[in-house]
Amino acid sequence: MTFSTHQSKKTNKKKPDMEQKTFFRLIFLIVTAGFIISFTSTNFSHGPTKLLDCTDSSSSPLCASRNFLFNKQQPRPIPKHDPKPKTKNHDHASDTPNHPLDPLTVVEFNKVRSILTSHALFTSGTPHAFHTIVLEEPDKNLVRLWEKGNSLPPRKASVIARVGTNTHVLTVDISTGKVESENSPVNVSGYPMMTIEEMNDMTVLPFSNAEFNRTILSRGVNLTDVICYPISCGWYGSKEDNNARVIKNQCFLTQGTANFYMRPIEGLTILIDLDKKKVIEISDTGRAIPIPGSTNTDYRFEKLVTTDKTRRLNPISIEQPRGPSFVIEDNHLVKWANWEFHLKPDPRAGVVLSRVRVHDPDTQETRDVMYKGFVSELFVPYMDPSDAWYFKTYMDAGEYGFGLQAMPLVPLNDCPRNAAYMDGVFAAADGTPFVRENMVCIFESYAGDIGWRHSESPITGLRIREVRPKVTLVVRMAASVGNYDYIIDYEFQTDGLIKAKVGLSGILMVKGTTYQNKNQVEKDKEGNEKELHGTLLSENVIGVIHDHYVTFYLDLDVDGPDNSFVKVNLKRQETEPGESPRKSYLKAVRNIAKTEKDGQIKLSLYDPSEFHVINSGKTTRVGNPTGYKVVPRATAASLLDHDDPPQKRGAFTNNQIWVTPYNKSEQWAGGLFTYQSHGDDTLEVWSDRNRDIENKDIVVWYTLGFHHIPCQEDFPIMPTVSSSFDLKPTNFFERNPILGAAPNFEHDLPVCGVQSVSA
């Protein structure tokens, strides 16, 4: 089964003749091949369909069309040991839930689908689609009190559906078959995230429009060499903008390269009504701009021809002769060293960590750290105000589905040999479950880092050299949202620290230009270059300046849910005359946030602070409240005008830290319905209510930001750039929790033979 089998039924007012039908089928195969082959799905009524592999002599029409597009040259031989996932015997059809937070199983998806398709909303003949079907999580208190061996709370599904032009939010009780609620949101703008089927449909739709076809042909381009990609439209201040659910397509030339993103048909934009599946408007402002060439744009290993003399790296592998140190119980409960947590894939967030707890070596207790953590939203605004670019202000989670765009991870390259993998099971637009294989990997990492160390100087007479290696546990996923790839890591350390890391790679969204060299760029009377809105990367290619913001939802429960947020300021203190030879020193000033306004934080080098989440009801032996702190790393702040419509929608990036009281309905920083929203249901709106947050169940939101001014090293594909932040224990333990960690000894580690290498 592929996603294309789940497309909504279309009604055509005019039947095309046989020649047109054949033509459009060919276009469909060509255009969608690159998308469909990347999805792994399972139709449980017809048995599994494996990930399509076109590296062999497969006769599949999808492979044939992809080869027609991309393999016109003789390929460089692929290494014999091309890494592939190990064969898995896991049968998702027999899964049963074992934990209150376990995602819906295949059996449950099918039952929900059966319940809904017989419901009055969906039997009227009005076109409909299920945009989200996920577990309706039980109340937090029920989950916190639940223990293994207890019966599970009632299993329910949360459903967002479109029926005609209306959006419905439903709750389905799986055990009783009852649809408990049928709520249409009131006074909230926006639409649910797109389905994969809609995105596939939109790649094909322009080719059914005669004006579009004439426009392409007038450029001397073959229709069979064109691919169109759907781009979310956003909102730009007019109420009329929200009268229809629309999308804009932009098109690229595939001839001569797999990297079609580097060959934009600049200035050509197709506005489409998503519900009516109809082209509304075609704008073509770039006829004078040539389509960039394909030379040096392909990034596939077998296509690279190089005379580079750089010495090749020898492979590095972590071997674990005794097996991994972690276990995954009941498919979703991960236990490693002093950590345990629940892990599940999610179609919108990607990966969700829940019930994160750490073992205390002194008290022998397993203590609460975080109830739930995940990527809440990604905001990616491009900095070009021109007609073909101003609308590129993406919300990658709320518009496209961060988990839906997660691709199968590549063993030995995405994840090391010692990794274990977890699949995601999601619902297609008709409710049918499908499997995204190898969506998440879990592995232990050792990169030669040091956990702690101390060596005594010879002058002390003490021959002490104590060192402990740092081994960590990594949970990883990678999402390919169109051209960009995001790598999300959650790294657990034995000292109680959790590191959240974001890596950016993939391909730039580029703009076509008439310029082939910087010396051609027009200048004004003062000698200033004309604004390019980016960097000239190659002949006729501009990499447009843009930002990336990744906002994390962090429901910290430090030793329980009642916590407070403390801003610890470092302040300069002047000494009194005669007090000291020193004139100044630093002191820490602690301020407990009383309300949400106090928890709105803009980071500044000139206002150095620490940000603690404490439990004032539990103290250490010497009286400090137990806590964790958010430790920012390199980040960026939005510079857009707060009244700019894209920034109104992305107002959750106006601060780097927010603190709100826990509310089950407030999980998505851009609002439940992000697509074409007006910014009236965002984290900023909630926080401006200024609710009490002292000694409450609170949620911390942290935004990791990147300003990206493209450079030539980003062409034709980007080396990964990354940043992170930490959640670090602060007076949580009585002392260093890894004091008793064992050092490595020679007999613990295998000795591998090394081949001699000539100089």
JSON list of N, CA, C and O in Angstrom, two decimals, residues 22 241 286 298 366 396 450 488 508 527 557 689:
[
{"chain": "A", "resi": 22, "resn": "THR", "atom": "N", "xyz": [-4.15, 9.12, -20.44]},
{"chain": "A", "resi": 22, "resn": "THR", "atom": "CA", "xyz": [-2.82, 8.50, -20.49]},
{"chain": "A", "resi": 22, "resn": "THR", "atom": "C", "xyz": [-1.74, 9.50, -20.10]},
{"chain": "A", "resi": 22, "resn": "THR", "atom": "O", "xyz": [-0.82, 9.19, -19.35]},
{"chain": "A", "resi": 241, "resn": "ASP", "atom": "N", "xyz": [-8.37, 36.46, 3.37]},
{"chain": "A", "resi": 241, "resn": "ASP", "atom": "CA", "xyz": [-7.37, 35.42, 3.16]},
{"chain": "A", "resi": 241, "resn": "ASP", "atom": "C", "xyz": [-7.83, 34.07, 3.70]},
{"chain": "A", "resi": 241, "resn": "ASP", "atom": "O", "xyz": [-7.32, 33.03, 3.32]},
{"chain": "A", "resi": 286, "resn": "GLY", "atom": "N", "xyz": [8.42, 35.60, -13.55]},
{"chain": "A", "resi": 286, "resn": "GLY", "atom": "CA", "xyz": [9.85, 35.31, -13.71]},
{"chain": "A", "resi": 286, "resn": "GLY", "atom": "C", "xyz": [10.26, 34.84, -15.08]},
{"chain": "A", "resi": 286, "resn": "GLY", "atom": "O", "xyz": [11.26, 34.12, -15.20]},
{"chain": "A", "resi": 298, "resn": "ASP", "atom": "N", "xyz": [23.86, 17.38, -8.17]},
{"chain": "A", "resi": 298, "resn": "ASP", "atom": "CA", "xyz": [23.48, 16.07, -7.64]},
{"chain": "A", "resi": 298, "resn": "ASP", "atom": "C", "xyz": [24.35, 15.73, -6.43]},
{"chain": "A", "resi": 298, "resn": "ASP", "atom": "O", "xyz": [25.55, 15.98, -6.43]},
{"chain": "A", "resi": 366, "resn": "THR", "atom": "N", "xyz": [13.22, 6.23, 42.62]},
{"chain": "A", "resi": 366, "resn": "THR", "atom": "CA", "xyz": [13.11, 6.64, 41.23]},
{"chain": "A", "resi": 366, "resn": "THR", "atom": "C", "xyz": [12.23, 7.89, 41.21]},
{"chain": "A", "resi": 366, "resn": "THR", "atom": "O", "xyz": [11.05, 7.83, 41.58]},
{"chain": "A", "resi": 396, "resn": "ASP", "atom": "N", "xyz": [6.14, 23.98, 10.33]},
{"chain": "A", "resi": 396, "resn": "ASP", "atom": "CA", "xyz": [6.37, 22.63, 9.83]},
{"chain": "A", "resi": 396, "resn": "ASP", "atom": "C", "xyz": [5.65, 21.54, 10.61]},
{"chain": "A", "resi": 396, "resn": "ASP", "atom": "O", "xyz": [5.38, 20.46, 10.07]},
{"chain": "A", "resi": 450, "resn": "ILE", "atom": "N", "xyz": [34.41, 12.66, 28.58]},
{"chain": "A", "resi": 450, "resn": "ILE", "atom": "CA", "xyz": [34.76, 12.38, 29.97]},
{"chain": "A", "resi": 450, "resn": "ILE", "atom": "C", "xyz": [33.59, 12.74, 30.87]},
{"chain": "A", "resi": 450, "resn": "ILE", "atom": "O", "xyz": [33.04, 13.84, 30.79]},
{"chain": "A", "resi": 488, "resn": "ILE", "atom": "N", "xyz": [16.46, 15.45, 15.28]},
{"chain": "A", "resi": 488, "resn": "ILE", "atom": "CA", "xyz": [16.13, 15.75, 16.67]},
{"chain": "A", "resi": 488, "resn": "ILE", "atom": "C", "xyz": [16.72, 14.65, 17.54]},
{"chain": "A", "resi": 488, "resn": "ILE", "atom": "O", "xyz": [16.42, 13.47, 17.35]},
{"chain": "A", "resi": 508, "resn": "LEU", "atom": "N", "xyz": [18.82, 23.79, 0.57]},
{"chain": "A", "resi": 508, "resn": "LEU", "atom": "CA", "xyz": [18.28, 25.14, 0.68]},
{"chain": "A", "resi": 508, "resn": "LEU", "atom": "C", "xyz": [17.11, 25.35, -0.27]},
{"chain": "A", "resi": 508, "resn": "LEU", "atom": "O", "xyz": [17.04, 24.74, -1.34]},
{"chain": "A", "resi": 527, "resn": "GLY", "atom": "N", "xyz": [26.79, 53.25, -4.86]},
{"chain": "A", "resi": 527, "resn": "GLY", "atom": "CA", "xyz": [27.66, 52.08, -5.02]},
{"chain": "A", "resi": 527, "resn": "GLY", "atom": "C", "xyz": [27.22, 50.87, -4.22]},
{"chain": "A", "resi": 527, "resn": "GLY", "atom": "O", "xyz": [27.96, 49.88, -4.15]},
{"chain": "A", "resi": 557, "resn": "ASP", "atom": "N", "xyz": [8.09, 18.02, 35.89]},
{"chain": "A", "resi": 557, "resn": "ASP", "atom": "CA", "xyz": [7.50, 17.68, 37.19]},
{"chain": "A", "resi": 557, "resn": "ASP", "atom": "C", "xyz": [8.65, 17.28, 38.10]},
{"chain": "A", "resi": 557, "resn": "ASP", "atom": "O", "xyz": [8.93, 16.08, 38.27]},
{"chain": "A", "resi": 689, "resn": "ARG", "atom": "N", "xyz": [-2.62, 35.95, 29.49]},
{"chain": "A", "resi": 689, "resn": "ARG", "atom": "CA", "xyz": [-3.67, 35.92, 30.52]},
{"chain": "A", "resi": 689, "resn": "ARG", "atom": "C", "xyz": [-3.07, 36.14, 31.91]},
{"chain": "A", "resi": 689, "resn": "ARG", "atom": "O", "xyz": [-3.79, 36.43, 32.86]}
]
